[in-house]
Amino acid sequence: MPINRLGRTEMIRRLFSHKNNELLETVLTKEYDTLYSIDSLKLKDDETMATQEELQQLLEQIRPEVHEFFNASTNAQCFIAYRVHPEERSEYCNNLISLEQKSRVKIIGDIAHEYAHHLQANILINIFRHGSMNPLIEGLARNAERFVVDRYAERIDNPAYIQEALDLSIPELISVRNAINELNNDSCKHTEGHYMIGVSDHAIGNAYMRVKEEQHGKNYYKDLFNQLIHEWDFL
């Protein structure tokens, strides 16, 4: 099966295999180990919000790191601004990153995630526009986000950014793990998709990508993105 046909249904089916179930548990254990190893004395919560000028500067810092993560780049211009209403979540659409109004420590991951979508939208055009592929594009964006946040936290010596990313990622991985366990414990044995109702595309994609990274190493993302670029037979 071409990788660009790896939609939500197929990704869920693969996650429910016994081998991938075990690998997901390994990933979760590593996430908790990282969380518990954070030196609380180094945590520096920054509740300030970046200015519009600083948002643009942050985007320029993050852009090359997302390019490095995927080993791909685009010259397409990308704009960035806060959303008008504070309760609206961050999103990407038509070369514009619209950010939720939240503190600096929470915004770095959002910028990286949404810029990853900008890269996808300008390179993986057919796949990005196809709704069934959402777990694939969200899983790639979530892990580009993780890569950038780790770099940023190391650069400014503040693990609060890593803690923030883990507080997002761990519940996603747990939601997938719980769905798998529910199937294993259910005597009725519905289809795999039944147990993933209510589990987000972000969570499914994140879990699948982390399992594949556990199998193939961190270059998996570059290899996958390159494969997607060259598979133009998407229907």
PDB file of N, CA and C in Angstrom, residues 105-150:
ATOM      1  N   VAL A 105       5.368  30.343  26.971  1.00  0.00           N
ATOM      2  CA  VAL A 105       5.807  28.967  27.181  1.00  0.00           C
ATOM      3  C   VAL A 105       4.894  27.967  26.478  1.00  0.00           C
ATOM      4  N   LYS A 106       3.667  28.399  26.177  1.00  0.00           N
ATOM      5  CA  LYS A 106       2.709  27.519  25.507  1.00  0.00           C
ATOM      6  C   LYS A 106       2.671  27.735  23.996  1.00  0.00           C
ATOM      7  N   ILE A 107       3.248  28.835  23.518  1.00  0.00           N
ATOM      8  CA  ILE A 107       3.048  29.220  22.127  1.00  0.00           C
ATOM      9  C   ILE A 107       4.105  28.661  21.181  1.00  0.00           C
ATOM     10  N   ILE A 108       5.293  28.320  21.684  1.00  0.00           N
ATOM     11  CA  ILE A 108       6.369  27.844  20.811  1.00  0.00           C
ATOM     12  C   ILE A 108       5.942  26.589  20.050  1.00  0.00           C
ATOM     13  N   GLY A 109       5.356  25.637  20.763  1.00  0.00           N
ATOM     14  CA  GLY A 109       4.891  24.409  20.122  1.00  0.00           C
ATOM     15  C   GLY A 109       3.814  24.679  19.089  1.00  0.00           C
ATOM     16  N   ASP A 110       2.921  25.629  19.390  1.00  0.00           N
ATOM     17  CA  ASP A 110       1.857  25.960  18.443  1.00  0.00           C
ATOM     18  C   ASP A 110       2.425  26.514  17.136  1.00  0.00           C
ATOM     19  N   ILE A 111       3.411  27.399  17.255  1.00  0.00           N
ATOM     20  CA  ILE A 111       4.013  27.975  16.045  1.00  0.00           C
ATOM     21  C   ILE A 111       4.657  26.875  15.207  1.00  0.00           C
ATOM     22  N   ALA A 112       5.414  25.987  15.863  1.00  0.00           N
ATOM     23  CA  ALA A 112       6.073  24.894  15.137  1.00  0.00           C
ATOM     24  C   ALA A 112       5.047  23.983  14.476  1.00  0.00           C
ATOM     25  N   HIS A 113       3.992  23.648  15.203  1.00  0.00           N
ATOM     26  CA  HIS A 113       2.953  22.743  14.684  1.00  0.00           C
ATOM     27  C   HIS A 113       2.270  23.348  13.463  1.00  0.00           C
ATOM     28  N   GLU A 114       1.868  24.606  13.582  1.00  0.00           N
ATOM     29  CA  GLU A 114       1.137  25.232  12.476  1.00  0.00           C
ATOM     30  C   GLU A 114       2.056  25.537  11.295  1.00  0.00           C
ATOM     31  N   TYR A 115       3.326  25.843  11.580  1.00  0.00           N
ATOM     32  CA  TYR A 115       4.233  26.044  10.446  1.00  0.00           C
ATOM     33  C   TYR A 115       4.483  24.724   9.720  1.00  0.00           C
ATOM     34  N   ALA A 116       4.491  23.619  10.449  1.00  0.00           N
ATOM     35  CA  ALA A 116       4.598  22.303   9.797  1.00  0.00           C
ATOM     36  C   ALA A 116       3.437  22.117   8.821  1.00  0.00           C
ATOM     37  N   HIS A 117       2.249  22.575   9.202  1.00  0.00           N
ATOM     38  CA  HIS A 117       1.105  22.498   8.281  1.00  0.00           C
ATOM     39  C   HIS A 117       1.323  23.398   7.059  1.00  0.00           C
ATOM     40  N   HIS A 118       1.954  24.542   7.257  1.00  0.00           N
ATOM     41  CA  HIS A 118       2.276  25.413   6.125  1.00  0.00           C
ATOM     42  C   HIS A 118       3.182  24.683   5.141  1.00  0.00           C
ATOM     43  N   LEU A 119       4.170  23.994   5.666  1.00  0.00           N
ATOM     44  CA  LEU A 119       5.082  23.226   4.812  1.00  0.00           C
ATOM     45  C   LEU A 119       4.326  22.119   4.082  1.00  0.00           C
ATOM     46  N   GLN A 120       3.480  21.405   4.815  1.00  0.00           N
ATOM     47  CA  GLN A 120       2.691  20.338   4.205  1.00  0.00           C
ATOM     48  C   GLN A 120       1.778  20.882   3.107  1.00  0.00           C
ATOM     49  N   ALA A 121       1.124  22.010   3.400  1.00  0.00           N
ATOM     50  CA  ALA A 121       0.155  22.564   2.462  1.00  0.00           C
ATOM     51  C   ALA A 121       0.805  23.001   1.161  1.00  0.00           C
ATOM     52  N   ASN A 122       2.073  23.378   1.226  1.00  0.00           N
ATOM     53  CA  ASN A 122       2.759  23.866   0.034  1.00  0.00           C
ATOM     54  C   ASN A 122       3.557  22.784  -0.692  1.00  0.00           C
ATOM     55  N   ILE A 123       3.727  21.616  -0.061  1.00  0.00           N
ATOM     56  CA  ILE A 123       4.483  20.533  -0.688  1.00  0.00           C
ATOM     57  C   ILE A 123       3.618  19.297  -0.899  1.00  0.00           C
ATOM     58  N   LEU A 124       2.857  18.916   0.123  1.00  0.00           N
ATOM     59  CA  LEU A 124       2.008  17.720   0.041  1.00  0.00           C
ATOM     60  C   LEU A 124       0.563  18.149  -0.240  1.00  0.00           C
ATOM     61  N   ILE A 125       0.371  18.809  -1.352  1.00  0.00           N
ATOM     62  CA  ILE A 125      -0.891  19.503  -1.597  1.00  0.00           C
ATOM     63  C   ILE A 125      -2.082  18.542  -1.596  1.00  0.00           C
ATOM     64  N   ASN A 126      -2.005  17.458  -2.346  1.00  0.00           N
ATOM     65  CA  ASN A 126      -3.136  16.528  -2.460  1.00  0.00           C
ATOM     66  C   ASN A 126      -3.469  15.880  -1.124  1.00  0.00           C
ATOM     67  N   ILE A 127      -2.433  15.468  -0.411  1.00  0.00           N
ATOM     68  CA  ILE A 127      -2.644  14.781   0.856  1.00  0.00           C
ATOM     69  C   ILE A 127      -3.178  15.736   1.907  1.00  0.00           C
ATOM     70  N   PHE A 128      -2.632  16.961   1.947  1.00  0.00           N
ATOM     71  CA  PHE A 128      -3.036  17.933   2.965  1.00  0.00           C
ATOM     72  C   PHE A 128      -4.517  18.266   2.860  1.00  0.00           C
ATOM     73  N   ARG A 129      -5.058  18.241   1.649  1.00  0.00           N
ATOM     74  CA  ARG A 129      -6.448  18.642   1.441  1.00  0.00           C
ATOM     75  C   ARG A 129      -7.445  17.508   1.639  1.00  0.00           C
ATOM     76  N   HIS A 130      -6.966  16.302   1.875  1.00  0.00           N
ATOM     77  CA  HIS A 130      -7.859  15.139   1.947  1.00  0.00           C
ATOM     78  C   HIS A 130      -8.125  14.788   3.407  1.00  0.00           C
ATOM     79  N   GLY A 131      -9.375  14.925   3.839  1.00  0.00           N
ATOM     80  CA  GLY A 131      -9.728  14.791   5.247  1.00  0.00           C
ATOM     81  C   GLY A 131      -9.337  13.472   5.885  1.00  0.00           C
ATOM     82  N   SER A 132      -9.404  12.361   5.134  1.00  0.00           N
ATOM     83  CA  SER A 132      -9.110  11.053   5.735  1.00  0.00           C
ATOM     84  C   SER A 132      -7.644  10.919   6.116  1.00  0.00           C
ATOM     85  N   MET A 133      -6.795  11.832   5.600  1.00  0.00           N
ATOM     86  CA  MET A 133      -5.365  11.767   5.894  1.00  0.00           C
ATOM     87  C   MET A 133      -4.995  12.596   7.124  1.00  0.00           C
ATOM     88  N   ASN A 134      -5.977  13.137   7.814  1.00  0.00           N
ATOM     89  CA  ASN A 134      -5.694  14.029   8.932  1.00  0.00           C
ATOM     90  C   ASN A 134      -4.762  13.447   9.990  1.00  0.00           C
ATOM     91  N   PRO A 135      -4.923  12.180  10.414  1.00  0.00           N
ATOM     92  CA  PRO A 135      -3.979  11.658  11.410  1.00  0.00           C
ATOM     93  C   PRO A 135      -2.536  11.663  10.915  1.00  0.00           C
ATOM     94  N   LEU A 136      -2.345  11.456   9.620  1.00  0.00           N
ATOM     95  CA  LEU A 136      -0.999  11.466   9.058  1.00  0.00           C
ATOM     96  C   LEU A 136      -0.382  12.857   9.148  1.00  0.00           C
ATOM     97  N   ILE A 137      -1.113  13.877   8.695  1.00  0.00           N
ATOM     98  CA  ILE A 137      -0.548  15.223   8.715  1.00  0.00           C
ATOM     99  C   ILE A 137      -0.441  15.763  10.140  1.00  0.00           C
ATOM    100  N   GLU A 138      -1.390  15.378  11.009  1.00  0.00           N
ATOM    101  CA  GLU A 138      -1.326  15.846  12.399  1.00  0.00           C
ATOM    102  C   GLU A 138      -0.206  15.142  13.170  1.00  0.00           C
ATOM    103  N   GLY A 139       0.013  13.867  12.882  1.00  0.00           N
ATOM    104  CA  GLY A 139       1.106  13.151  13.547  1.00  0.00           C
ATOM    105  C   GLY A 139       2.458  13.728  13.169  1.00  0.00           C
ATOM    106  N   LEU A 140       2.621  14.061  11.901  1.00  0.00           N
ATOM    107  CA  LEU A 140       3.872  14.681  11.455  1.00  0.00           C
ATOM    108  C   LEU A 140       4.052  16.049  12.109  1.00  0.00           C
ATOM    109  N   ALA A 141       2.985  16.839  12.155  1.00  0.00           N
ATOM    110  CA  ALA A 141       3.081  18.174  12.749  1.00  0.00           C
ATOM    111  C   ALA A 141       3.349  18.097  14.247  1.00  0.00           C
ATOM    112  N   ARG A 142       2.720  17.147  14.932  1.00  0.00           N
ATOM    113  CA  ARG A 142       2.920  17.022  16.373  1.00  0.00           C
ATOM    114  C   ARG A 142       4.386  16.694  16.694  1.00  0.00           C
ATOM    115  N   ASN A 143       5.011  15.894  15.869  1.00  0.00           N
ATOM    116  CA  ASN A 143       6.386  15.505  16.167  1.00  0.00           C
ATOM    117  C   ASN A 143       7.413  16.527  15.680  1.00  0.00           C
ATOM    118  N   ALA A 144       7.054  17.324  14.675  1.00  0.00           N
ATOM    119  CA  ALA A 144       7.874  18.495  14.346  1.00  0.00           C
ATOM    120  C   ALA A 144       7.837  19.466  15.516  1.00  0.00           C
ATOM    121  N   GLU A 145       6.669  19.615  16.090  1.00  0.00           N
ATOM    122  CA  GLU A 145       6.489  20.452  17.283  1.00  0.00           C
ATOM    123  C   GLU A 145       7.393  19.977  18.423  1.00  0.00           C
ATOM    124  N   ARG A 146       7.411  18.681  18.670  1.00  0.00           N
ATOM    125  CA  ARG A 146       8.249  18.115  19.747  1.00  0.00           C
ATOM    126  C   ARG A 146       9.729  18.400  19.500  1.00  0.00           C
ATOM    127  N   PHE A 147      10.160  18.237  18.255  1.00  0.00           N
ATOM    128  CA  PHE A 147      11.554  18.481  17.881  1.00  0.00           C
ATOM    129  C   PHE A 147      11.936  19.937  18.151  1.00  0.00           C
ATOM    130  N   VAL A 148      11.101  20.858  17.727  1.00  0.00           N
ATOM    131  CA  VAL A 148      11.391  22.283  17.892  1.00  0.00           C
ATOM    132  C   VAL A 148      11.376  22.685  19.366  1.00  0.00           C
ATOM    133  N   VAL A 149      10.408  22.196  20.110  1.00  0.00           N
ATOM    134  CA  VAL A 149      10.309  22.538  21.536  1.00  0.00           C
ATOM    135  C   VAL A 149      11.537  22.045  22.290  1.00  0.00           C
ATOM    136  N   ASP A 150      11.979  20.832  22.003  1.00  0.00           N
ATOM    137  CA  ASP A 150      13.187  20.314  22.654  1.00  0.00           C
ATOM    138  C   ASP A 150      14.390  21.208  22.368  1.00  0.00           C
TER     139      ASP A 150
END
